[in-house]
Amino acid sequence: MDLSAQKEKFSEAYVLAVAATAGYGTYKPSPDDDSVDFGIAARTRPQPNGVVTMRSPRLELQLKCTAAPTPLGDSLSFPLKLKNYEELRADNFVIPRILVVVLVPDLADDWLKHSETELCMRRCGYWVSLRGKPATSNTKSVKISIPRQNQFTVQALQAIMQRLAKGELP
């Protein structure tokens, strides 16, 4: 398997691990021709306190994986193909979409560490919603800035899905 395919599979494994730990199901659209690599689905039940929630919220993800160094400032920069940018910035999708960028060490041998007591996926995923971002005159790619505080963690995913259940955006 070439390095690009390894990165793709590792980013998928990262998202699957986060979603499973958060208690959500996943699905993989086929074919991937709409800038959606994975979907996450939650099962919700009516709330006894009368809070109105949307049933079964869903979130769709475009996944990217890079061996870029750990960002030093408040955000990381990622070059996104124009096609993906245009499809992720649209504001007329029924199911909200986000970009998830997974950072990994340079060497694939360093991506995963495990023992009898733990499994460690190195390094981290970050997410950003591009919904409503402006059009661009770029012809190939757009440099995306992702706040470092937007780590794609179990808690972050649960918070996003709770917002979606309330009819809000990610």
mmCIF file of C-alpha atoms in Angstrom:
data_model
loop_
_atom_site.group_PDB
_atom_site.id
_atom_site.type_symbol
_atom_site.label_atom_id
_atom_site.label_comp_id
_atom_site.label_asym_id
_atom_site.label_seq_id
_atom_site.Cartn_x
_atom_site.Cartn_y
_atom_site.Cartn_z
ATOM 1 C CA MET A 1 0.000 0.000 0.000
ATOM 2 C CA ASP A 2 1.433 3.404 -0.864
ATOM 3 C CA LEU A 3 1.826 6.129 1.775
ATOM 4 C CA SER A 4 -1.192 8.116 0.558
ATOM 5 C CA ALA A 5 -3.453 5.077 0.916
ATOM 6 C CA GLN A 6 -1.987 4.376 4.369
ATOM 7 C CA LYS A 7 -2.818 7.940 5.454
ATOM 8 C CA GLU A 8 -6.367 7.577 4.146
ATOM 9 C CA LYS A 9 -6.913 4.334 6.056
ATOM 10 C CA PHE A 10 -5.330 5.733 9.230
ATOM 11 C CA SER A 11 -7.594 8.807 9.175
ATOM 12 C CA GLU A 12 -10.594 6.503 8.738
ATOM 13 C CA ALA A 13 -9.462 4.393 11.702
ATOM 14 C CA TYR A 14 -9.061 7.554 13.794
ATOM 15 C CA VAL A 15 -12.619 8.694 13.028
ATOM 16 C CA LEU A 16 -14.019 5.201 13.621
ATOM 17 C CA ALA A 17 -12.292 5.037 17.021
ATOM 18 C CA VAL A 18 -13.614 8.456 18.076
ATOM 19 C CA ALA A 19 -17.159 7.725 16.846
ATOM 20 C CA ALA A 20 -17.289 4.264 18.455
ATOM 21 C CA THR A 21 -16.053 5.612 21.780
ATOM 22 C CA ALA A 22 -18.657 8.393 21.594
ATOM 23 C CA GLY A 23 -21.360 5.776 20.964
ATOM 24 C CA TYR A 24 -22.218 6.713 17.374
ATOM 25 C CA GLY A 25 -22.601 4.693 14.219
ATOM 26 C CA THR A 26 -20.734 5.431 11.014
ATOM 27 C CA TYR A 27 -21.364 4.959 7.331
ATOM 28 C CA LYS A 28 -19.217 5.284 4.235
ATOM 29 C CA PRO A 29 -20.898 6.755 1.151
ATOM 30 C CA SER A 30 -20.218 4.922 -2.064
ATOM 31 C CA PRO A 31 -19.040 6.292 -4.360
ATOM 32 C CA ASP A 32 -17.167 9.167 -2.713
ATOM 33 C CA ASP A 33 -17.900 11.791 -5.349
ATOM 34 C CA ASP A 34 -19.362 14.521 -3.143
ATOM 35 C CA SER A 35 -16.435 15.341 -0.800
ATOM 36 C CA VAL A 36 -17.850 13.037 1.878
ATOM 37 C CA ASP A 37 -15.602 10.236 3.124
ATOM 38 C CA PHE A 38 -17.577 9.235 6.214
ATOM 39 C CA GLY A 39 -20.837 9.930 7.950
ATOM 40 C CA ILE A 40 -21.638 9.768 11.642
ATOM 41 C CA ALA A 41 -25.116 8.932 12.881
ATOM 42 C CA ALA A 42 -26.524 9.291 16.383
ATOM 43 C CA ARG A 43 -29.608 7.629 17.748
ATOM 44 C CA THR A 44 -31.572 9.957 19.968
ATOM 45 C CA ARG A 45 -34.657 9.416 22.039
ATOM 46 C CA PRO A 46 -37.326 11.892 23.143
ATOM 47 C CA GLN A 47 -36.169 13.882 26.153
ATOM 48 C CA PRO A 48 -38.295 13.543 29.328
ATOM 49 C CA ASN A 49 -37.654 17.184 30.263
ATOM 50 C CA GLY A 50 -39.544 18.443 27.219
ATOM 51 C CA VAL A 51 -36.445 19.665 25.380
ATOM 52 C CA VAL A 52 -37.167 19.503 21.674
ATOM 53 C CA THR A 53 -34.463 17.645 19.787
ATOM 54 C CA MET A 54 -34.062 16.410 16.257
ATOM 55 C CA ARG A 55 -34.121 12.627 16.048
ATOM 56 C CA SER A 56 -31.116 10.773 14.641
ATOM 57 C CA PRO A 57 -28.769 13.667 13.804
ATOM 58 C CA ARG A 58 -26.104 13.034 11.189
ATOM 59 C CA LEU A 59 -22.790 14.626 10.320
ATOM 60 C CA GLU A 60 -20.714 14.114 7.188
ATOM 61 C CA LEU A 61 -16.932 14.370 7.054
ATOM 62 C CA GLN A 62 -14.245 14.998 4.479
ATOM 63 C CA LEU A 63 -11.086 13.348 5.834
ATOM 64 C CA LYS A 64 -7.511 14.376 5.172
ATOM 65 C CA CYS A 65 -4.286 13.105 6.692
ATOM 66 C CA THR A 66 -0.920 14.822 6.632
ATOM 67 C CA ALA A 67 2.521 14.428 8.150
ATOM 68 C CA ALA A 68 2.762 18.177 8.722
ATOM 69 C CA PRO A 69 4.633 19.184 11.868
ATOM 70 C CA THR A 70 2.725 19.935 15.053
ATOM 71 C CA PRO A 71 1.432 23.501 14.702
ATOM 72 C CA LEU A 72 3.099 26.025 16.972
ATOM 73 C CA GLY A 73 0.529 28.835 16.921
ATOM 74 C CA ASP A 74 -3.205 28.958 17.577
ATOM 75 C CA SER A 75 -4.110 27.277 14.290
ATOM 76 C CA LEU A 76 -2.849 24.879 11.677
ATOM 77 C CA SER A 77 -2.824 25.528 7.973
ATOM 78 C CA PHE A 78 -3.885 22.933 5.426
ATOM 79 C CA PRO A 79 -4.047 23.226 1.608
ATOM 80 C CA LEU A 80 -7.440 21.893 0.488
ATOM 81 C CA LYS A 81 -8.258 21.134 -3.137
ATOM 82 C CA LEU A 82 -10.624 23.680 -4.644
ATOM 83 C CA LYS A 83 -13.260 21.006 -5.434
ATOM 84 C CA ASN A 84 -13.395 19.971 -1.774
ATOM 85 C CA TYR A 85 -13.453 23.593 -0.583
ATOM 86 C CA GLU A 86 -16.381 24.458 -2.857
ATOM 87 C CA GLU A 87 -18.367 21.406 -1.780
ATOM 88 C CA LEU A 88 -17.677 21.922 1.931
ATOM 89 C CA ARG A 89 -18.444 25.664 1.957
ATOM 90 C CA ALA A 90 -21.916 25.222 0.456
ATOM 91 C CA ASP A 91 -24.729 26.091 2.848
ATOM 92 C CA ASN A 92 -27.563 24.141 1.239
ATOM 93 C CA PHE A 93 -26.862 20.598 2.432
ATOM 94 C CA VAL A 94 -29.413 18.783 4.566
ATOM 95 C CA ILE A 95 -26.665 17.018 6.517
ATOM 96 C CA PRO A 96 -23.954 19.357 7.840
ATOM 97 C CA ARG A 97 -20.373 18.712 6.754
ATOM 98 C CA ILE A 98 -17.008 19.283 8.350
ATOM 99 C CA LEU A 99 -13.391 18.839 7.344
ATOM 100 C CA VAL A 100 -11.287 16.620 9.619
ATOM 101 C CA VAL A 101 -7.508 16.789 9.203
ATOM 102 C CA VAL A 102 -5.522 14.086 10.995
ATOM 103 C CA LEU A 103 -1.865 14.865 11.691
ATOM 104 C CA VAL A 104 0.553 11.950 11.845
ATOM 105 C CA PRO A 105 4.320 11.590 12.408
ATOM 106 C CA ASP A 106 6.522 11.479 9.297
ATOM 107 C CA LEU A 107 7.207 7.753 9.548
ATOM 108 C CA ALA A 108 4.280 5.329 9.324
ATOM 109 C CA ASP A 109 6.053 3.102 11.858
ATOM 110 C CA ASP A 110 5.496 5.862 14.432
ATOM 111 C CA TRP A 111 1.728 6.282 13.855
ATOM 112 C CA LEU A 112 0.628 3.507 16.176
ATOM 113 C CA LYS A 113 2.061 2.325 19.468
ATOM 114 C CA HIS A 114 0.538 -0.521 21.432
ATOM 115 C CA SER A 115 1.107 -2.818 24.341
ATOM 116 C CA GLU A 116 -1.032 -5.125 26.451
ATOM 117 C CA THR A 117 -2.352 -2.095 28.334
ATOM 118 C CA GLU A 118 -2.879 0.571 25.668
ATOM 119 C CA LEU A 119 -3.273 1.471 22.044
ATOM 120 C CA CYS A 120 -1.962 4.898 21.074
ATOM 121 C CA MET A 121 -2.758 6.509 17.724
ATOM 122 C CA ARG A 122 -0.310 9.320 17.081
ATOM 123 C CA ARG A 123 -0.988 12.344 16.740
ATOM 124 C CA CYS A 124 -4.277 14.232 16.532
ATOM 125 C CA GLY A 125 -7.268 15.142 14.391
ATOM 126 C CA TYR A 126 -8.679 18.663 14.024
ATOM 127 C CA TRP A 127 -12.024 19.733 12.581
ATOM 128 C CA VAL A 128 -13.506 22.832 10.990
ATOM 129 C CA SER A 129 -16.789 23.722 9.319
ATOM 130 C CA LEU A 130 -16.346 25.594 6.052
ATOM 131 C CA ARG A 131 -20.080 26.195 5.625
ATOM 132 C CA GLY A 132 -20.730 29.722 4.369
ATOM 133 C CA LYS A 133 -17.069 30.547 3.705
ATOM 134 C CA PRO A 134 -16.517 32.962 0.808
ATOM 135 C CA ALA A 135 -15.921 31.980 -2.792
ATOM 136 C CA THR A 136 -12.317 32.151 -3.951
ATOM 137 C CA SER A 137 -10.526 33.111 -7.131
ATOM 138 C CA ASN A 138 -7.943 30.368 -6.511
ATOM 139 C CA THR A 139 -7.812 27.753 -9.233
ATOM 140 C CA LYS A 140 -6.278 24.721 -7.500
ATOM 141 C CA SER A 141 -6.451 24.882 -3.721
ATOM 142 C CA VAL A 142 -7.389 27.010 -0.727
ATOM 143 C CA LYS A 143 -5.314 27.343 2.429
ATOM 144 C CA ILE A 144 -7.579 26.403 5.329
ATOM 145 C CA SER A 145 -6.896 27.643 8.845
ATOM 146 C CA ILE A 146 -8.078 25.271 11.575
ATOM 147 C CA PRO A 147 -8.043 26.415 15.217
ATOM 148 C CA ARG A 148 -5.938 24.083 17.357
ATOM 149 C CA GLN A 149 -8.692 24.133 19.962
ATOM 150 C CA ASN A 150 -10.876 22.238 17.452
ATOM 151 C CA GLN A 151 -9.441 18.826 18.243
ATOM 152 C CA PHE A 152 -11.619 16.020 16.910
ATOM 153 C CA THR A 153 -12.108 14.175 20.194
ATOM 154 C CA VAL A 154 -14.901 12.111 21.719
ATOM 155 C CA GLN A 155 -16.084 15.131 23.719
ATOM 156 C CA ALA A 156 -15.923 17.439 20.690
ATOM 157 C CA LEU A 157 -17.920 14.993 18.555
ATOM 158 C CA GLN A 158 -20.538 14.575 21.284
ATOM 159 C CA ALA A 159 -20.874 18.364 21.557
ATOM 160 C CA ILE A 160 -21.281 18.681 17.776
ATOM 161 C CA MET A 161 -23.937 15.952 17.689
ATOM 162 C CA GLN A 162 -25.803 17.564 20.604
ATOM 163 C CA ARG A 163 -25.856 20.876 18.700
ATOM 164 C CA LEU A 164 -27.168 19.095 15.609
ATOM 165 C CA ALA A 165 -29.892 17.429 17.715
ATOM 166 C CA LYS A 166 -31.022 20.933 18.732
ATOM 167 C CA GLY A 167 -31.204 22.012 15.092
ATOM 168 C CA GLU A 168 -27.983 24.008 15.331
ATOM 169 C CA LEU A 169 -24.871 23.795 13.159
ATOM 170 C CA PRO A 170 -21.520 22.243 14.093
#
